[in-house]
Amino acid sequence: MNRAPLPAPGATHPDPVRGDDVLRVATNAMYAKYDWTLLARALRQATTGDASLMRDLDTVTLPAQGASCTQTAPAAALTGTAPRWVVPRER
């Protein structure tokens, strides 16, 4: 995927998704079992040639140290319940 990134036309930040992006999302999801379903959906969608969900999972940042939250940043971003501290990461 690094040689031929997948398009992410429906993503909030539609940069193409590279292999390194997928590895980062998968690694982060492994720490939160409740994110595994979202990861599976993103991987399934990516196999169709559309990596929009993968890009959305990769373009959120975690809260500053000391902030608290009730759900993971990816889940919050995708459900539209993102707290104000969840912002797209600049690329």
PDB file of N, CA and C in Angstrom:
ATOM      1  N   MET A   1       0.807  -1.199   0.000  1.00  0.00           N
ATOM      2  CA  MET A   1       0.000   0.000   0.000  1.00  0.00           C
ATOM      3  C   MET A   1       0.848   1.260   0.000  1.00  0.00           C
ATOM      4  N   ASN A   2       2.087   1.163   0.420  1.00  0.00           N
ATOM      5  CA  ASN A   2       2.915   2.359   0.377  1.00  0.00           C
ATOM      6  C   ASN A   2       3.217   2.768  -1.061  1.00  0.00           C
ATOM      7  N   ARG A   3       3.317   1.789  -1.957  1.00  0.00           N
ATOM      8  CA  ARG A   3       3.566   2.102  -3.367  1.00  0.00           C
ATOM      9  C   ARG A   3       2.316   2.601  -4.069  1.00  0.00           C
ATOM     10  N   ALA A   4       1.177   2.059  -3.693  1.00  0.00           N
ATOM     11  CA  ALA A   4      -0.096   2.430  -4.331  1.00  0.00           C
ATOM     12  C   ALA A   4      -1.139   2.685  -3.244  1.00  0.00           C
ATOM     13  N   PRO A   5      -1.128   3.884  -2.635  1.00  0.00           N
ATOM     14  CA  PRO A   5      -2.084   4.198  -1.573  1.00  0.00           C
ATOM     15  C   PRO A   5      -3.531   4.083  -2.073  1.00  0.00           C
ATOM     16  N   LEU A   6      -4.423   3.750  -1.158  1.00  0.00           N
ATOM     17  CA  LEU A   6      -5.838   3.647  -1.490  1.00  0.00           C
ATOM     18  C   LEU A   6      -6.520   4.999  -1.321  1.00  0.00           C
ATOM     19  N   PRO A   7      -7.439   5.344  -2.203  1.00  0.00           N
ATOM     20  CA  PRO A   7      -8.168   6.605  -2.058  1.00  0.00           C
ATOM     21  C   PRO A   7      -9.128   6.546  -0.871  1.00  0.00           C
ATOM     22  N   ALA A   8      -9.419   7.694  -0.330  1.00  0.00           N
ATOM     23  CA  ALA A   8     -10.359   7.816   0.792  1.00  0.00           C
ATOM     24  C   ALA A   8     -11.334   8.955   0.492  1.00  0.00           C
ATOM     25  N   PRO A   9     -12.149   8.807  -0.556  1.00  0.00           N
ATOM     26  CA  PRO A   9     -12.988   9.905  -1.022  1.00  0.00           C
ATOM     27  C   PRO A   9     -14.051  10.361  -0.038  1.00  0.00           C
ATOM     28  N   GLY A  10     -14.523   9.488   0.828  1.00  0.00           N
ATOM     29  CA  GLY A  10     -15.571   9.868   1.763  1.00  0.00           C
ATOM     30  C   GLY A  10     -15.069  10.252   3.133  1.00  0.00           C
ATOM     31  N   ALA A  11     -13.761  10.327   3.307  1.00  0.00           N
ATOM     32  CA  ALA A  11     -13.181  10.627   4.623  1.00  0.00           C
ATOM     33  C   ALA A  11     -13.254  12.114   4.937  1.00  0.00           C
ATOM     34  N   THR A  12     -13.226  12.401   6.216  1.00  0.00           N
ATOM     35  CA  THR A  12     -13.198  13.791   6.663  1.00  0.00           C
ATOM     36  C   THR A  12     -11.971  14.501   6.115  1.00  0.00           C
ATOM     37  N   HIS A  13     -10.862  13.816   6.076  1.00  0.00           N
ATOM     38  CA  HIS A  13      -9.604  14.329   5.537  1.00  0.00           C
ATOM     39  C   HIS A  13      -9.190  13.344   4.451  1.00  0.00           C
ATOM     40  N   PRO A  14      -9.537  13.601   3.183  1.00  0.00           N
ATOM     41  CA  PRO A  14      -9.431  12.587   2.133  1.00  0.00           C
ATOM     42  C   PRO A  14      -8.047  12.303   1.545  1.00  0.00           C
ATOM     43  N   ASP A  15      -6.995  12.381   2.355  1.00  0.00           N
ATOM     44  CA  ASP A  15      -5.685  11.963   1.855  1.00  0.00           C
ATOM     45  C   ASP A  15      -5.709  10.468   1.586  1.00  0.00           C
ATOM     46  N   PRO A  16      -4.992  10.000   0.571  1.00  0.00           N
ATOM     47  CA  PRO A  16      -4.908   8.553   0.334  1.00  0.00           C
ATOM     48  C   PRO A  16      -4.310   7.839   1.549  1.00  0.00           C
ATOM     49  N   VAL A  17      -4.690   6.595   1.731  1.00  0.00           N
ATOM     50  CA  VAL A  17      -4.228   5.800   2.869  1.00  0.00           C
ATOM     51  C   VAL A  17      -3.081   4.907   2.426  1.00  0.00           C
ATOM     52  N   ARG A  18      -1.976   5.002   3.149  1.00  0.00           N
ATOM     53  CA  ARG A  18      -0.786   4.203   2.865  1.00  0.00           C
ATOM     54  C   ARG A  18      -0.700   3.047   3.863  1.00  0.00           C
ATOM     55  N   GLY A  19       0.184   2.130   3.596  1.00  0.00           N
ATOM     56  CA  GLY A  19       0.367   0.985   4.479  1.00  0.00           C
ATOM     57  C   GLY A  19       0.731   1.382   5.898  1.00  0.00           C
ATOM     58  N   ASP A  20       1.550   2.412   6.038  1.00  0.00           N
ATOM     59  CA  ASP A  20       1.929   2.880   7.372  1.00  0.00           C
ATOM     60  C   ASP A  20       0.713   3.379   8.148  1.00  0.00           C
ATOM     61  N   ASP A  21      -0.245   3.992   7.455  1.00  0.00           N
ATOM     62  CA  ASP A  21      -1.469   4.459   8.112  1.00  0.00           C
ATOM     63  C   ASP A  21      -2.265   3.270   8.658  1.00  0.00           C
ATOM     64  N   VAL A  22      -2.368   2.223   7.852  1.00  0.00           N
ATOM     65  CA  VAL A  22      -3.104   1.023   8.271  1.00  0.00           C
ATOM     66  C   VAL A  22      -2.425   0.393   9.486  1.00  0.00           C
ATOM     67  N   LEU A  23      -1.116   0.296   9.466  1.00  0.00           N
ATOM     68  CA  LEU A  23      -0.392  -0.271  10.610  1.00  0.00           C
ATOM     69  C   LEU A  23      -0.618   0.549  11.882  1.00  0.00           C
ATOM     70  N   ARG A  24      -0.619   1.867  11.745  1.00  0.00           N
ATOM     71  CA  ARG A  24      -0.838   2.734  12.908  1.00  0.00           C
ATOM     72  C   ARG A  24      -2.247   2.531  13.473  1.00  0.00           C
ATOM     73  N   VAL A  25      -3.252   2.501  12.591  1.00  0.00           N
ATOM     74  CA  VAL A  25      -4.632   2.301  13.046  1.00  0.00           C
ATOM     75  C   VAL A  25      -4.792   0.935  13.709  1.00  0.00           C
ATOM     76  N   ALA A  26      -4.245  -0.096  13.080  1.00  0.00           N
ATOM     77  CA  ALA A  26      -4.360  -1.445  13.635  1.00  0.00           C
ATOM     78  C   ALA A  26      -3.656  -1.548  14.985  1.00  0.00           C
ATOM     79  N   THR A  27      -2.489  -0.959  15.097  1.00  0.00           N
ATOM     80  CA  THR A  27      -1.751  -0.987  16.358  1.00  0.00           C
ATOM     81  C   THR A  27      -2.535  -0.284  17.458  1.00  0.00           C
ATOM     82  N   ASN A  28      -3.073   0.875  17.167  1.00  0.00           N
ATOM     83  CA  ASN A  28      -3.858   1.609  18.163  1.00  0.00           C
ATOM     84  C   ASN A  28      -5.111   0.839  18.563  1.00  0.00           C
ATOM     85  N   ALA A  29      -5.763   0.197  17.604  1.00  0.00           N
ATOM     86  CA  ALA A  29      -6.992  -0.550  17.895  1.00  0.00           C
ATOM     87  C   ALA A  29      -6.722  -1.762  18.787  1.00  0.00           C
ATOM     88  N   MET A  30      -5.546  -2.326  18.706  1.00  0.00           N
ATOM     89  CA  MET A  30      -5.238  -3.506  19.513  1.00  0.00           C
ATOM     90  C   MET A  30      -5.282  -3.212  21.008  1.00  0.00           C
ATOM     91  N   TYR A  31      -5.143  -1.952  21.397  1.00  0.00           N
ATOM     92  CA  TYR A  31      -5.159  -1.581  22.809  1.00  0.00           C
ATOM     93  C   TYR A  31      -6.566  -1.393  23.359  1.00  0.00           C
ATOM     94  N   ALA A  32      -7.567  -1.399  22.483  1.00  0.00           N
ATOM     95  CA  ALA A  32      -8.948  -1.184  22.922  1.00  0.00           C
ATOM     96  C   ALA A  32      -9.853  -2.177  22.194  1.00  0.00           C
ATOM     97  N   LYS A  33     -10.234  -3.231  22.882  1.00  0.00           N
ATOM     98  CA  LYS A  33     -11.009  -4.298  22.251  1.00  0.00           C
ATOM     99  C   LYS A  33     -12.284  -3.768  21.595  1.00  0.00           C
ATOM    100  N   TYR A  34     -12.885  -2.738  22.169  1.00  0.00           N
ATOM    101  CA  TYR A  34     -14.117  -2.193  21.604  1.00  0.00           C
ATOM    102  C   TYR A  34     -13.879  -1.449  20.294  1.00  0.00           C
ATOM    103  N   ASP A  35     -12.637  -1.229  19.902  1.00  0.00           N
ATOM    104  CA  ASP A  35     -12.338  -0.634  18.589  1.00  0.00           C
ATOM    105  C   ASP A  35     -12.138  -1.700  17.507  1.00  0.00           C
ATOM    106  N   TRP A  36     -12.114  -2.958  17.883  1.00  0.00           N
ATOM    107  CA  TRP A  36     -11.839  -4.017  16.918  1.00  0.00           C
ATOM    108  C   TRP A  36     -12.912  -4.092  15.835  1.00  0.00           C
ATOM    109  N   THR A  37     -14.155  -3.859  16.206  1.00  0.00           N
ATOM    110  CA  THR A  37     -15.240  -3.888  15.222  1.00  0.00           C
ATOM    111  C   THR A  37     -15.046  -2.790  14.186  1.00  0.00           C
ATOM    112  N   LEU A  38     -14.665  -1.608  14.648  1.00  0.00           N
ATOM    113  CA  LEU A  38     -14.409  -0.504  13.710  1.00  0.00           C
ATOM    114  C   LEU A  38     -13.218  -0.833  12.812  1.00  0.00           C
ATOM    115  N   LEU A  39     -12.195  -1.420  13.369  1.00  0.00           N
ATOM    116  CA  LEU A  39     -11.038  -1.804  12.571  1.00  0.00           C
ATOM    117  C   LEU A  39     -11.439  -2.829  11.512  1.00  0.00           C
ATOM    118  N   ALA A  40     -12.240  -3.813  11.905  1.00  0.00           N
ATOM    119  CA  ALA A  40     -12.693  -4.831  10.949  1.00  0.00           C
ATOM    120  C   ALA A  40     -13.507  -4.191   9.829  1.00  0.00           C
ATOM    121  N   ARG A  41     -14.381  -3.253  10.173  1.00  0.00           N
ATOM    122  CA  ARG A  41     -15.171  -2.551   9.144  1.00  0.00           C
ATOM    123  C   ARG A  41     -14.261  -1.773   8.203  1.00  0.00           C
ATOM    124  N   ALA A  42     -13.259  -1.106   8.769  1.00  0.00           N
ATOM    125  CA  ALA A  42     -12.344  -0.308   7.943  1.00  0.00           C
ATOM    126  C   ALA A  42     -11.532  -1.203   7.009  1.00  0.00           C
ATOM    127  N   LEU A  43     -11.065  -2.327   7.508  1.00  0.00           N
ATOM    128  CA  LEU A  43     -10.302  -3.252   6.671  1.00  0.00           C
ATOM    129  C   LEU A  43     -11.184  -3.846   5.574  1.00  0.00           C
ATOM    130  N   ARG A  44     -12.417  -4.192   5.925  1.00  0.00           N
ATOM    131  CA  ARG A  44     -13.345  -4.747   4.940  1.00  0.00           C
ATOM    132  C   ARG A  44     -13.621  -3.714   3.841  1.00  0.00           C
ATOM    133  N   GLN A  45     -13.850  -2.460   4.235  1.00  0.00           N
ATOM    134  CA  GLN A  45     -14.106  -1.401   3.257  1.00  0.00           C
ATOM    135  C   GLN A  45     -12.877  -1.175   2.380  1.00  0.00           C
ATOM    136  N   ALA A  46     -11.707  -1.231   2.968  1.00  0.00           N
ATOM    137  CA  ALA A  46     -10.473  -1.005   2.207  1.00  0.00           C
ATOM    138  C   ALA A  46     -10.278  -2.068   1.129  1.00  0.00           C
ATOM    139  N   THR A  47     -10.759  -3.282   1.375  1.00  0.00           N
ATOM    140  CA  THR A  47     -10.612  -4.331   0.364  1.00  0.00           C
ATOM    141  C   THR A  47     -11.436  -4.032  -0.882  1.00  0.00           C
ATOM    142  N   THR A  48     -12.396  -3.111  -0.779  1.00  0.00           N
ATOM    143  CA  THR A  48     -13.196  -2.718  -1.946  1.00  0.00           C
ATOM    144  C   THR A  48     -12.548  -1.557  -2.697  1.00  0.00           C
ATOM    145  N   GLY A  49     -11.420  -1.046  -2.176  1.00  0.00           N
ATOM    146  CA  GLY A  49     -10.727   0.056  -2.825  1.00  0.00           C
ATOM    147  C   GLY A  49     -11.036   1.418  -2.247  1.00  0.00           C
ATOM    148  N   ASP A  50     -11.848   1.474  -1.191  1.00  0.00           N
ATOM    149  CA  ASP A  50     -12.211   2.739  -0.544  1.00  0.00           C
ATOM    150  C   ASP A  50     -11.717   2.691   0.896  1.00  0.00           C
ATOM    151  N   ALA A  51     -10.738   3.513   1.222  1.00  0.00           N
ATOM    152  CA  ALA A  51     -10.155   3.509   2.565  1.00  0.00           C
ATOM    153  C   ALA A  51     -10.632   4.686   3.409  1.00  0.00           C
ATOM    154  N   SER A  52     -11.828   5.175   3.135  1.00  0.00           N
ATOM    155  CA  SER A  52     -12.346   6.347   3.859  1.00  0.00           C
ATOM    156  C   SER A  52     -12.447   6.114   5.365  1.00  0.00           C
ATOM    157  N   LEU A  53     -12.996   4.986   5.765  1.00  0.00           N
ATOM    158  CA  LEU A  53     -13.130   4.711   7.191  1.00  0.00           C
ATOM    159  C   LEU A  53     -11.759   4.572   7.849  1.00  0.00           C
ATOM    160  N   MET A  54     -10.821   3.945   7.162  1.00  0.00           N
ATOM    161  CA  MET A  54      -9.458   3.820   7.689  1.00  0.00           C
ATOM    162  C   MET A  54      -8.848   5.203   7.892  1.00  0.00           C
ATOM    163  N   ARG A  55      -9.032   6.103   6.943  1.00  0.00           N
ATOM    164  CA  ARG A  55      -8.505   7.460   7.077  1.00  0.00           C
ATOM    165  C   ARG A  55      -9.150   8.164   8.264  1.00  0.00           C
ATOM    166  N   ASP A  56     -10.477   8.001   8.427  1.00  0.00           N
ATOM    167  CA  ASP A  56     -11.139   8.654   9.561  1.00  0.00           C
ATOM    168  C   ASP A  56     -10.631   8.108  10.886  1.00  0.00           C
ATOM    169  N   LEU A  57     -10.334   6.832  10.938  1.00  0.00           N
ATOM    170  CA  LEU A  57      -9.789   6.265  12.174  1.00  0.00           C
ATOM    171  C   LEU A  57      -8.378   6.773  12.444  1.00  0.00           C
ATOM    172  N   ASP A  58      -7.680   7.162  11.407  1.00  0.00           N
ATOM    173  CA  ASP A  58      -6.298   7.616  11.555  1.00  0.00           C
ATOM    174  C   ASP A  58      -6.176   9.121  11.784  1.00  0.00           C
ATOM    175  N   THR A  59      -7.218   9.876  11.529  1.00  0.00           N
ATOM    176  CA  THR A  59      -7.076  11.332  11.590  1.00  0.00           C
ATOM    177  C   THR A  59      -7.665  11.958  12.841  1.00  0.00           C
ATOM    178  N   VAL A  60      -7.764  11.200  13.908  1.00  0.00           N
ATOM    179  CA  VAL A  60      -8.171  11.780  15.184  1.00  0.00           C
ATOM    180  C   VAL A  60      -7.003  11.706  16.137  1.00  0.00           C
ATOM    181  N   THR A  61      -6.949  12.633  17.042  1.00  0.00           N
ATOM    182  CA  THR A  61      -5.875  12.640  18.031  1.00  0.00           C
ATOM    183  C   THR A  61      -6.460  12.383  19.403  1.00  0.00           C
ATOM    184  N   LEU A  62      -5.639  11.894  20.285  1.00  0.00           N
ATOM    185  CA  LEU A  62      -6.085  11.633  21.648  1.00  0.00           C
ATOM    186  C   LEU A  62      -6.040  12.910  22.460  1.00  0.00           C
ATOM    187  N   PRO A  63      -6.769  12.944  23.575  1.00  0.00           N
ATOM    188  CA  PRO A  63      -6.803  14.158  24.395  1.00  0.00           C
ATOM    189  C   PRO A  63      -5.443  14.471  25.000  1.00  0.00           C
ATOM    190  N   ALA A  64      -5.296  15.724  25.375  1.00  0.00           N
ATOM    191  CA  ALA A  64      -4.061  16.127  26.053  1.00  0.00           C
ATOM    192  C   ALA A  64      -3.960  15.377  27.375  1.00  0.00           C
ATOM    193  N   GLN A  65      -2.773  15.253  27.866  1.00  0.00           N
ATOM    194  CA  GLN A  65      -2.560  14.543  29.125  1.00  0.00           C
ATOM    195  C   GLN A  65      -3.432  15.152  30.215  1.00  0.00           C
ATOM    196  N   GLY A  66      -4.099  14.310  30.945  1.00  0.00           N
ATOM    197  CA  GLY A  66      -4.950  14.786  32.025  1.00  0.00           C
ATOM    198  C   GLY A  66      -6.413  14.906  31.631  1.00  0.00           C
ATOM    199  N   ALA A  67      -6.731  14.916  30.340  1.00  0.00           N
ATOM    200  CA  ALA A  67      -8.122  14.992  29.912  1.00  0.00           C
ATOM    201  C   ALA A  67      -8.754  13.618  30.091  1.00  0.00           C
ATOM    202  N   SER A  68     -10.055  13.599  30.239  1.00  0.00           N
ATOM    203  CA  SER A  68     -10.730  12.316  30.395  1.00  0.00           C
ATOM    204  C   SER A  68     -11.770  12.156  29.302  1.00  0.00           C
ATOM    205  N   CYS A  69     -12.112  10.908  29.011  1.00  0.00           N
ATOM    206  CA  CYS A  69     -13.137  10.656  28.000  1.00  0.00           C
ATOM    207  C   CYS A  69     -13.849   9.359  28.339  1.00  0.00           C
ATOM    208  N   THR A  70     -15.026   9.149  27.737  1.00  0.00           N
ATOM    209  CA  THR A  70     -15.801   7.947  28.007  1.00  0.00           C
ATOM    210  C   THR A  70     -15.769   6.970  26.852  1.00  0.00           C
ATOM    211  N   GLN A  71     -15.212   7.351  25.707  1.00  0.00           N
ATOM    212  CA  GLN A  71     -15.066   6.430  24.590  1.00  0.00           C
ATOM    213  C   GLN A  71     -13.806   6.784  23.829  1.00  0.00           C
ATOM    214  N   THR A  72     -13.352   5.870  23.002  1.00  0.00           N
ATOM    215  CA  THR A  72     -12.119   6.121  22.285  1.00  0.00           C
ATOM    216  C   THR A  72     -12.320   7.228  21.271  1.00  0.00           C
ATOM    217  N   ALA A  73     -11.252   7.886  20.908  1.00  0.00           N
ATOM    218  CA  ALA A  73     -11.334   8.965  19.931  1.00  0.00           C
ATOM    219  C   ALA A  73     -11.877   8.486  18.591  1.00  0.00           C
ATOM    220  N   PRO A  74     -11.425   7.332  18.050  1.00  0.00           N
ATOM    221  CA  PRO A  74     -11.997   6.885  16.776  1.00  0.00           C
ATOM    222  C   PRO A  74     -13.492   6.653  16.841  1.00  0.00           C
ATOM    223  N   ALA A  75     -13.951   6.002  17.906  1.00  0.00           N
ATOM    224  CA  ALA A  75     -15.387   5.746  18.025  1.00  0.00           C
ATOM    225  C   ALA A  75     -16.157   7.050  18.138  1.00  0.00           C
ATOM    226  N   ALA A  76     -15.634   7.992  18.905  1.00  0.00           N
ATOM    227  CA  ALA A  76     -16.308   9.280  19.056  1.00  0.00           C
ATOM    228  C   ALA A  76     -16.375  10.025  17.732  1.00  0.00           C
ATOM    229  N   ALA A  77     -15.307   9.993  16.983  1.00  0.00           N
ATOM    230  CA  ALA A  77     -15.284  10.704  15.706  1.00  0.00           C
ATOM    231  C   ALA A  77     -16.269  10.107  14.719  1.00  0.00           C
ATOM    232  N   LEU A  78     -16.387   8.791  14.710  1.00  0.00           N
ATOM    233  CA  LEU A  78     -17.259   8.139  13.739  1.00  0.00           C
ATOM    234  C   LEU A  78     -18.724   8.189  14.124  1.00  0.00           C
ATOM    235  N   THR A  79     -19.021   8.326  15.393  1.00  0.00           N
ATOM    236  CA  THR A  79     -20.417   8.380  15.815  1.00  0.00           C
ATOM    237  C   THR A  79     -20.935   9.806  15.901  1.00  0.00           C
ATOM    238  N   GLY A  80     -20.062  10.770  15.649  1.00  0.00           N
ATOM    239  CA  GLY A  80     -20.488  12.167  15.706  1.00  0.00           C
ATOM    240  C   GLY A  80     -20.583  12.701  17.120  1.00  0.00           C
ATOM    241  N   THR A  81     -20.029  11.989  18.081  1.00  0.00           N
ATOM    242  CA  THR A  81     -20.092  12.433  19.466  1.00  0.00           C
ATOM    243  C   THR A  81     -18.727  12.874  19.973  1.00  0.00           C
ATOM    244  N   ALA A  82     -17.881  13.278  19.056  1.00  0.00           N
ATOM    245  CA  ALA A  82     -16.514  13.639  19.426  1.00  0.00           C
ATOM    246  C   ALA A  82     -16.500  14.852  20.347  1.00  0.00           C
ATOM    247  N   PRO A  83     -15.812  14.736  21.474  1.00  0.00           N
ATOM    248  CA  PRO A  83     -15.642  15.909  22.332  1.00  0.00           C
ATOM    249  C   PRO A  83     -14.822  16.973  21.601  1.00  0.00           C
ATOM    250  N   ARG A  84     -14.813  18.152  22.124  1.00  0.00           N
ATOM    251  CA  ARG A  84     -14.113  19.251  21.450  1.00  0.00           C
ATOM    252  C   ARG A  84     -12.627  19.008  21.283  1.00  0.00           C
ATOM    253  N   TRP A  85     -12.030  18.185  22.148  1.00  0.00           N
ATOM    254  CA  TRP A  85     -10.582  17.971  22.033  1.00  0.00           C
ATOM    255  C   TRP A  85     -10.224  16.996  20.939  1.00  0.00           C
ATOM    256  N   VAL A  86     -11.178  16.329  20.316  1.00  0.00           N
ATOM    257  CA  VAL A  86     -10.878  15.414  19.207  1.00  0.00           C
ATOM    258  C   VAL A  86     -10.889  16.215  17.923  1.00  0.00           C
ATOM    259  N   VAL A  87      -9.721  16.426  17.369  1.00  0.00           N
ATOM    260  CA  VAL A  87      -9.603  17.230  16.170  1.00  0.00           C
ATOM    261  C   VAL A  87      -8.830  16.469  15.105  1.00  0.00           C
ATOM    262  N   PRO A  88      -9.102  16.746  13.835  1.00  0.00           N
ATOM    263  CA  PRO A  88      -8.317  16.089  12.794  1.00  0.00           C
ATOM    264  C   PRO A  88      -6.844  16.455  12.922  1.00  0.00           C
ATOM    265  N   ARG A  89      -6.002  15.498  12.744  1.00  0.00           N
ATOM    266  CA  ARG A  89      -4.567  15.729  12.797  1.00  0.00           C
ATOM    267  C   ARG A  89      -4.138  16.349  11.473  1.00  0.00           C
ATOM    268  N   GLU A  90      -3.314  17.357  11.522  1.00  0.00           N
ATOM    269  CA  GLU A  90      -2.830  17.975  10.290  1.00  0.00           C
ATOM    270  C   GLU A  90      -1.813  17.084   9.635  1.00  0.00           C
ATOM    271  N   ARG A  91      -1.832  17.027   8.336  1.00  0.00           N
ATOM    272  CA  ARG A  91      -0.919  16.172   7.566  1.00  0.00           C
ATOM    273  C   ARG A  91      -0.010  17.013   6.736  1.00  0.00           C
TER     274      ARG A  91
END
